[in-house]
């Protein structure tokens, strides 16, 4: 009975720590020119509850002048 209480207290403490800040990864790939005022971009996000990943890719489009 005592071991169950300790295990339950540990699980509750772990759950509280994890819920304080949602774990996430942020990946950015920026290859656009610094002077480009409107870079092309694609962004995506995946959140599975335990882990979240967001991805941002930007680039400069070729201009035909």
PDB file of N, CA and C in Angstrom:
ATOM      1  N   UNK A   1       0.820  -1.188   0.000  1.00  0.00           N
ATOM      2  CA  UNK A   1       0.000   0.000   0.000  1.00  0.00           C
ATOM      3  C   UNK A   1       0.872   1.265   0.000  1.00  0.00           C
ATOM      4  N   UNK A   2       1.959   1.205   0.767  1.00  0.00           N
ATOM      5  CA  UNK A   2       2.853   2.368   0.850  1.00  0.00           C
ATOM      6  C   UNK A   2       3.542   2.618  -0.494  1.00  0.00           C
ATOM      7  N   UNK A   3       3.956   1.533  -1.175  1.00  0.00           N
ATOM      8  CA  UNK A   3       4.606   1.671  -2.476  1.00  0.00           C
ATOM      9  C   UNK A   3       3.670   2.286  -3.509  1.00  0.00           C
ATOM     10  N   UNK A   4       2.392   1.956  -3.432  1.00  0.00           N
ATOM     11  CA  UNK A   4       1.421   2.529  -4.358  1.00  0.00           C
ATOM     12  C   UNK A   4       1.279   4.025  -4.143  1.00  0.00           C
ATOM     13  N   UNK A   5       1.272   4.445  -2.898  1.00  0.00           N
ATOM     14  CA  UNK A   5       1.159   5.873  -2.598  1.00  0.00           C
ATOM     15  C   UNK A   5       2.381   6.637  -3.096  1.00  0.00           C
ATOM     16  N   UNK A   6       3.549   6.051  -2.916  1.00  0.00           N
ATOM     17  CA  UNK A   6       4.777   6.692  -3.392  1.00  0.00           C
ATOM     18  C   UNK A   6       4.777   6.770  -4.916  1.00  0.00           C
ATOM     19  N   UNK A   7       4.366   5.688  -5.572  1.00  0.00           N
ATOM     20  CA  UNK A   7       4.309   5.679  -7.033  1.00  0.00           C
ATOM     21  C   UNK A   7       3.285   6.687  -7.538  1.00  0.00           C
ATOM     22  N   UNK A   8       2.139   6.774  -6.885  1.00  0.00           N
ATOM     23  CA  UNK A   8       1.104   7.725  -7.286  1.00  0.00           C
ATOM     24  C   UNK A   8       1.582   9.161  -7.079  1.00  0.00           C
ATOM     25  N   UNK A   9       2.263   9.422  -5.971  1.00  0.00           N
ATOM     26  CA  UNK A   9       2.790  10.762  -5.715  1.00  0.00           C
ATOM     27  C   UNK A   9       3.854  11.124  -6.759  1.00  0.00           C
ATOM     28  N   UNK A  10       4.699  10.184  -7.121  1.00  0.00           N
ATOM     29  CA  UNK A  10       5.708  10.426  -8.152  1.00  0.00           C
ATOM     30  C   UNK A  10       5.065  10.692  -9.503  1.00  0.00           C
ATOM     31  N   UNK A  11       4.023   9.946  -9.834  1.00  0.00           N
ATOM     32  CA  UNK A  11       3.332  10.153 -11.103  1.00  0.00           C
ATOM     33  C   UNK A  11       2.662  11.517 -11.139  1.00  0.00           C
ATOM     34  N   UNK A  12       2.029  11.924 -10.063  1.00  0.00           N
ATOM     35  CA  UNK A  12       1.380  13.236  -9.990  1.00  0.00           C
ATOM     36  C   UNK A  12       2.422  14.351 -10.097  1.00  0.00           C
ATOM     37  N   UNK A  13       3.566  14.192  -9.451  1.00  0.00           N
ATOM     38  CA  UNK A  13       4.627  15.199  -9.537  1.00  0.00           C
ATOM     39  C   UNK A  13       5.175  15.291 -10.963  1.00  0.00           C
ATOM     40  N   UNK A  14       5.375  14.151 -11.616  1.00  0.00           N
ATOM     41  CA  UNK A  14       5.853  14.138 -12.997  1.00  0.00           C
ATOM     42  C   UNK A  14       4.837  14.783 -13.936  1.00  0.00           C
ATOM     43  N   UNK A  15       3.574  14.499 -13.734  1.00  0.00           N
ATOM     44  CA  UNK A  15       2.519  15.094 -14.544  1.00  0.00           C
ATOM     45  C   UNK A  15       2.457  16.601 -14.354  1.00  0.00           C
ATOM     46  N   UNK A  16       2.653  17.065 -13.134  1.00  0.00           N
ATOM     47  CA  UNK A  16       2.646  18.506 -12.863  1.00  0.00           C
ATOM     48  C   UNK A  16       3.833  19.192 -13.535  1.00  0.00           C
ATOM     49  N   UNK A  17       4.998  18.568 -13.512  1.00  0.00           N
ATOM     50  CA  UNK A  17       6.187  19.150 -14.145  1.00  0.00           C
ATOM     51  C   UNK A  17       6.006  19.223 -15.656  1.00  0.00           C
ATOM     52  N   UNK A  18       5.475  18.168 -16.252  1.00  0.00           N
ATOM     53  CA  UNK A  18       5.286  18.135 -17.701  1.00  0.00           C
ATOM     54  C   UNK A  18       4.221  19.137 -18.136  1.00  0.00           C
ATOM     55  N   UNK A  19       3.191  19.339 -17.335  1.00  0.00           N
ATOM     56  CA  UNK A  19       2.107  20.232 -17.736  1.00  0.00           C
ATOM     57  C   UNK A  19       2.456  21.707 -17.541  1.00  0.00           C
ATOM     58  N   UNK A  20       3.511  22.029 -16.809  1.00  0.00           N
ATOM     59  CA  UNK A  20       3.886  23.422 -16.613  1.00  0.00           C
ATOM     60  C   UNK A  20       4.294  24.086 -17.916  1.00  0.00           C
ATOM     61  N   UNK A  21       5.095  23.425 -18.703  1.00  0.00           N
ATOM     62  CA  UNK A  21       5.545  23.972 -19.986  1.00  0.00           C
ATOM     63  C   UNK A  21       5.424  22.887 -21.035  1.00  0.00           C
ATOM     64  N   UNK A  22       4.652  23.186 -22.054  1.00  0.00           N
ATOM     65  CA  UNK A  22       4.450  22.210 -23.116  1.00  0.00           C
ATOM     66  C   UNK A  22       5.758  22.018 -23.876  1.00  0.00           C
ATOM     67  N   UNK A  23       6.294  20.810 -23.953  1.00  0.00           N
ATOM     68  CA  UNK A  23       7.549  20.598 -24.670  1.00  0.00           C
ATOM     69  C   UNK A  23       7.357  20.783 -26.170  1.00  0.00           C
ATOM     70  N   UNK A  24       8.247  21.533 -26.786  1.00  0.00           N
ATOM     71  CA  UNK A  24       8.127  21.750 -28.222  1.00  0.00           C
ATOM     72  C   UNK A  24       9.504  21.945 -28.838  1.00  0.00           C
ATOM     73  N   UNK A  25       9.587  21.621 -30.097  1.00  0.00           N
ATOM     74  CA  UNK A  25      10.803  21.855 -30.876  1.00  0.00           C
ATOM     75  C   UNK A  25      10.470  22.860 -31.958  1.00  0.00           C
ATOM     76  N   UNK A  26      11.354  23.794 -32.211  1.00  0.00           N
ATOM     77  CA  UNK A  26      11.143  24.828 -33.216  1.00  0.00           C
ATOM     78  C   UNK A  26      12.309  24.764 -34.185  1.00  0.00           C
ATOM     79  N   UNK A  27      12.037  24.408 -35.448  1.00  0.00           N
ATOM     80  CA  UNK A  27      13.082  24.272 -36.452  1.00  0.00           C
ATOM     81  C   UNK A  27      12.853  25.349 -37.503  1.00  0.00           C
ATOM     82  N   UNK A  28      13.861  26.184 -37.769  1.00  0.00           N
ATOM     83  CA  UNK A  28      13.740  27.251 -38.759  1.00  0.00           C
ATOM     84  C   UNK A  28      14.853  27.115 -39.788  1.00  0.00           C
ATOM     85  N   UNK A  29      14.472  27.158 -41.059  1.00  0.00           N
ATOM     86  CA  UNK A  29      15.438  27.142 -42.158  1.00  0.00           C
ATOM     87  C   UNK A  29      15.191  28.417 -42.955  1.00  0.00           C
ATOM     88  N   UNK A  30      16.071  29.394 -42.802  1.00  0.00           N
ATOM     89  CA  UNK A  30      15.887  30.681 -43.460  1.00  0.00           C
ATOM     90  C   UNK A  30      17.012  30.899 -44.458  1.00  0.00           C
ATOM     91  N   UNK A  31      16.683  30.837 -45.730  1.00  0.00           N
ATOM     92  CA  UNK A  31      17.683  31.037 -46.767  1.00  0.00           C
ATOM     93  C   UNK A  31      17.305  32.200 -47.674  1.00  0.00           C
ATOM     94  N   UNK A  32      16.437  33.078 -47.206  1.00  0.00           N
ATOM     95  CA  UNK A  32      16.063  34.219 -48.041  1.00  0.00           C
ATOM     96  C   UNK A  32      17.066  35.352 -47.851  1.00  0.00           C
ATOM     97  N   UNK A  33      17.092  36.244 -48.841  1.00  0.00           N
ATOM     98  CA  UNK A  33      17.999  37.389 -48.789  1.00  0.00           C
ATOM     99  C   UNK A  33      17.515  38.361 -47.718  1.00  0.00           C
ATOM    100  N   UNK A  34      18.456  39.020 -47.060  1.00  0.00           N
ATOM    101  CA  UNK A  34      18.107  39.922 -45.964  1.00  0.00           C
ATOM    102  C   UNK A  34      17.250  41.094 -46.427  1.00  0.00           C
ATOM    103  N   UNK A  35      17.432  41.553 -47.671  1.00  0.00           N
ATOM    104  CA  UNK A  35      16.677  42.693 -48.171  1.00  0.00           C
ATOM    105  C   UNK A  35      15.306  42.333 -48.741  1.00  0.00           C
ATOM    106  N   UNK A  36      14.961  41.067 -48.787  1.00  0.00           N
ATOM    107  CA  UNK A  36      13.681  40.631 -49.346  1.00  0.00           C
ATOM    108  C   UNK A  36      12.555  40.971 -48.374  1.00  0.00           C
ATOM    109  N   UNK A  37      11.627  41.815 -48.813  1.00  0.00           N
ATOM    110  CA  UNK A  37      10.534  42.250 -47.920  1.00  0.00           C
ATOM    111  C   UNK A  37       9.387  41.247 -47.860  1.00  0.00           C
ATOM    112  N   UNK A  38       9.307  40.363 -48.815  1.00  0.00           N
ATOM    113  CA  UNK A  38       8.225  39.369 -48.833  1.00  0.00           C
ATOM    114  C   UNK A  38       8.784  37.996 -49.233  1.00  0.00           C
ATOM    115  N   UNK A  39       9.516  37.361 -48.336  1.00  0.00           N
ATOM    116  CA  UNK A  39      10.067  36.046 -48.695  1.00  0.00           C
ATOM    117  C   UNK A  39       8.960  34.998 -48.797  1.00  0.00           C
ATOM    118  N   UNK A  40       9.184  34.012 -49.649  1.00  0.00           N
ATOM    119  CA  UNK A  40       8.248  32.894 -49.753  1.00  0.00           C
ATOM    120  C   UNK A  40       8.452  32.023 -48.513  1.00  0.00           C
ATOM    121  N   UNK A  41       7.383  31.440 -47.996  1.00  0.00           N
ATOM    122  CA  UNK A  41       7.555  30.625 -46.792  1.00  0.00           C
ATOM    123  C   UNK A  41       6.530  29.500 -46.717  1.00  0.00           C
ATOM    124  N   UNK A  42       6.911  28.473 -46.010  1.00  0.00           N
ATOM    125  CA  UNK A  42       6.049  27.341 -45.703  1.00  0.00           C
ATOM    126  C   UNK A  42       6.208  27.070 -44.223  1.00  0.00           C
ATOM    127  N   UNK A  43       5.109  26.882 -43.525  1.00  0.00           N
ATOM    128  CA  UNK A  43       5.212  26.528 -42.110  1.00  0.00           C
ATOM    129  C   UNK A  43       4.291  25.351 -41.824  1.00  0.00           C
ATOM    130  N   UNK A  44       4.689  24.543 -40.862  1.00  0.00           N
ATOM    131  CA  UNK A  44       3.906  23.378 -40.475  1.00  0.00           C
ATOM    132  C   UNK A  44       4.091  23.145 -38.989  1.00  0.00           C
ATOM    133  N   UNK A  45       3.094  22.568 -38.358  1.00  0.00           N
ATOM    134  CA  UNK A  45       3.177  22.247 -36.934  1.00  0.00           C
ATOM    135  C   UNK A  45       2.501  20.902 -36.677  1.00  0.00           C
ATOM    136  N   UNK A  46       3.106  20.120 -35.808  1.00  0.00           N
ATOM    137  CA  UNK A  46       2.547  18.837 -35.403  1.00  0.00           C
ATOM    138  C   UNK A  46       2.566  18.793 -33.883  1.00  0.00           C
ATOM    139  N   UNK A  47       1.427  18.520 -33.278  1.00  0.00           N
ATOM    140  CA  UNK A  47       1.324  18.439 -31.818  1.00  0.00           C
ATOM    141  C   UNK A  47       0.656  17.123 -31.469  1.00  0.00           C
ATOM    142  N   UNK A  48       1.394  16.241 -30.788  1.00  0.00           N
ATOM    143  CA  UNK A  48       0.831  14.943 -30.417  1.00  0.00           C
ATOM    144  C   UNK A  48       0.571  14.854 -28.921  1.00  0.00           C
ATOM    145  N   UNK A  49       0.565  15.985 -28.238  1.00  0.00           N
ATOM    146  CA  UNK A  49       0.259  16.006 -26.818  1.00  0.00           C
ATOM    147  C   UNK A  49       1.495  15.963 -25.941  1.00  0.00           C
ATOM    148  N   UNK A  50       2.359  15.004 -26.148  1.00  0.00           N
ATOM    149  CA  UNK A  50       3.567  14.875 -25.348  1.00  0.00           C
ATOM    150  C   UNK A  50       4.689  15.711 -25.939  1.00  0.00           C
ATOM    151  N   UNK A  51       4.670  15.872 -27.258  1.00  0.00           N
ATOM    152  CA  UNK A  51       5.726  16.581 -27.952  1.00  0.00           C
ATOM    153  C   UNK A  51       5.113  17.388 -29.092  1.00  0.00           C
ATOM    154  N   UNK A  52       5.655  18.556 -29.351  1.00  0.00           N
ATOM    155  CA  UNK A  52       5.202  19.383 -30.470  1.00  0.00           C
ATOM    156  C   UNK A  52       6.403  19.797 -31.297  1.00  0.00           C
ATOM    157  N   UNK A  53       6.225  19.823 -32.606  1.00  0.00           N
ATOM    158  CA  UNK A  53       7.294  20.227 -33.522  1.00  0.00           C
ATOM    159  C   UNK A  53       6.712  21.245 -34.495  1.00  0.00           C
ATOM    160  N   UNK A  54       7.391  22.365 -34.654  1.00  0.00           N
ATOM    161  CA  UNK A  54       6.977  23.340 -35.658  1.00  0.00           C
ATOM    162  C   UNK A  54       8.152  23.594 -36.592  1.00  0.00           C
ATOM    163  N   UNK A  55       7.856  23.791 -37.866  1.00  0.00           N
ATOM    164  CA  UNK A  55       8.865  23.945 -38.896  1.00  0.00           C
ATOM    165  C   UNK A  55       8.537  25.173 -39.729  1.00  0.00           C
ATOM    166  N   UNK A  56       9.514  26.041 -39.958  1.00  0.00           N
ATOM    167  CA  UNK A  56       9.362  27.221 -40.799  1.00  0.00           C
ATOM    168  C   UNK A  56      10.489  27.233 -41.818  1.00  0.00           C
ATOM    169  N   UNK A  57      10.141  27.269 -43.109  1.00  0.00           N
ATOM    170  CA  UNK A  57      11.117  27.322 -44.194  1.00  0.00           C
ATOM    171  C   UNK A  57      10.823  28.569 -45.015  1.00  0.00           C
ATOM    172  N   UNK A  58      11.815  29.437 -45.209  1.00  0.00           N
ATOM    173  CA  UNK A  58      11.644  30.630 -46.045  1.00  0.00           C
ATOM    174  C   UNK A  58      12.715  30.651 -47.117  1.00  0.00           C
ATOM    175  N   UNK A  59      12.393  31.291 -48.244  1.00  0.00           N
ATOM    176  CA  UNK A  59      13.343  31.435 -49.335  1.00  0.00           C
ATOM    177  C   UNK A  59      12.970  32.647 -50.169  1.00  0.00           C
ATOM    178  N   UNK A  60      13.924  33.113 -50.941  1.00  0.00           N
ATOM    179  CA  UNK A  60      13.699  34.231 -51.853  1.00  0.00           C
ATOM    180  C   UNK A  60      13.343  33.668 -53.223  1.00  0.00           C
ATOM    181  N   UNK A  61      12.217  34.132 -53.760  1.00  0.00           N
ATOM    182  CA  UNK A  61      11.788  33.678 -55.068  1.00  0.00           C
ATOM    183  C   UNK A  61      12.602  34.365 -56.160  1.00  0.00           C
ATOM    184  N   UNK A  62      12.854  33.675 -57.239  1.00  0.00           N
ATOM    185  CA  UNK A  62      13.580  34.273 -58.357  1.00  0.00           C
ATOM    186  C   UNK A  62      12.654  35.244 -59.062  1.00  0.00           C
ATOM    187  N   UNK A  63      13.182  36.417 -59.354  1.00  0.00           N
ATOM    188  CA  UNK A  63      12.386  37.439 -60.027  1.00  0.00           C
ATOM    189  C   UNK A  63      12.804  37.506 -61.484  1.00  0.00           C
ATOM    190  N   UNK A  64      11.836  37.466 -62.376  1.00  0.00           N
ATOM    191  CA  UNK A  64      12.112  37.547 -63.805  1.00  0.00           C
ATOM    192  C   UNK A  64      11.904  39.008 -64.252  1.00  0.00           C
ATOM    193  N   UNK A  65      13.004  39.753 -64.366  1.00  0.00           N
ATOM    194  CA  UNK A  65      12.917  41.164 -64.767  1.00  0.00           C
ATOM    195  C   UNK A  65      13.702  41.368 -66.032  1.00  0.00           C
TER     196      UNK A  65
END
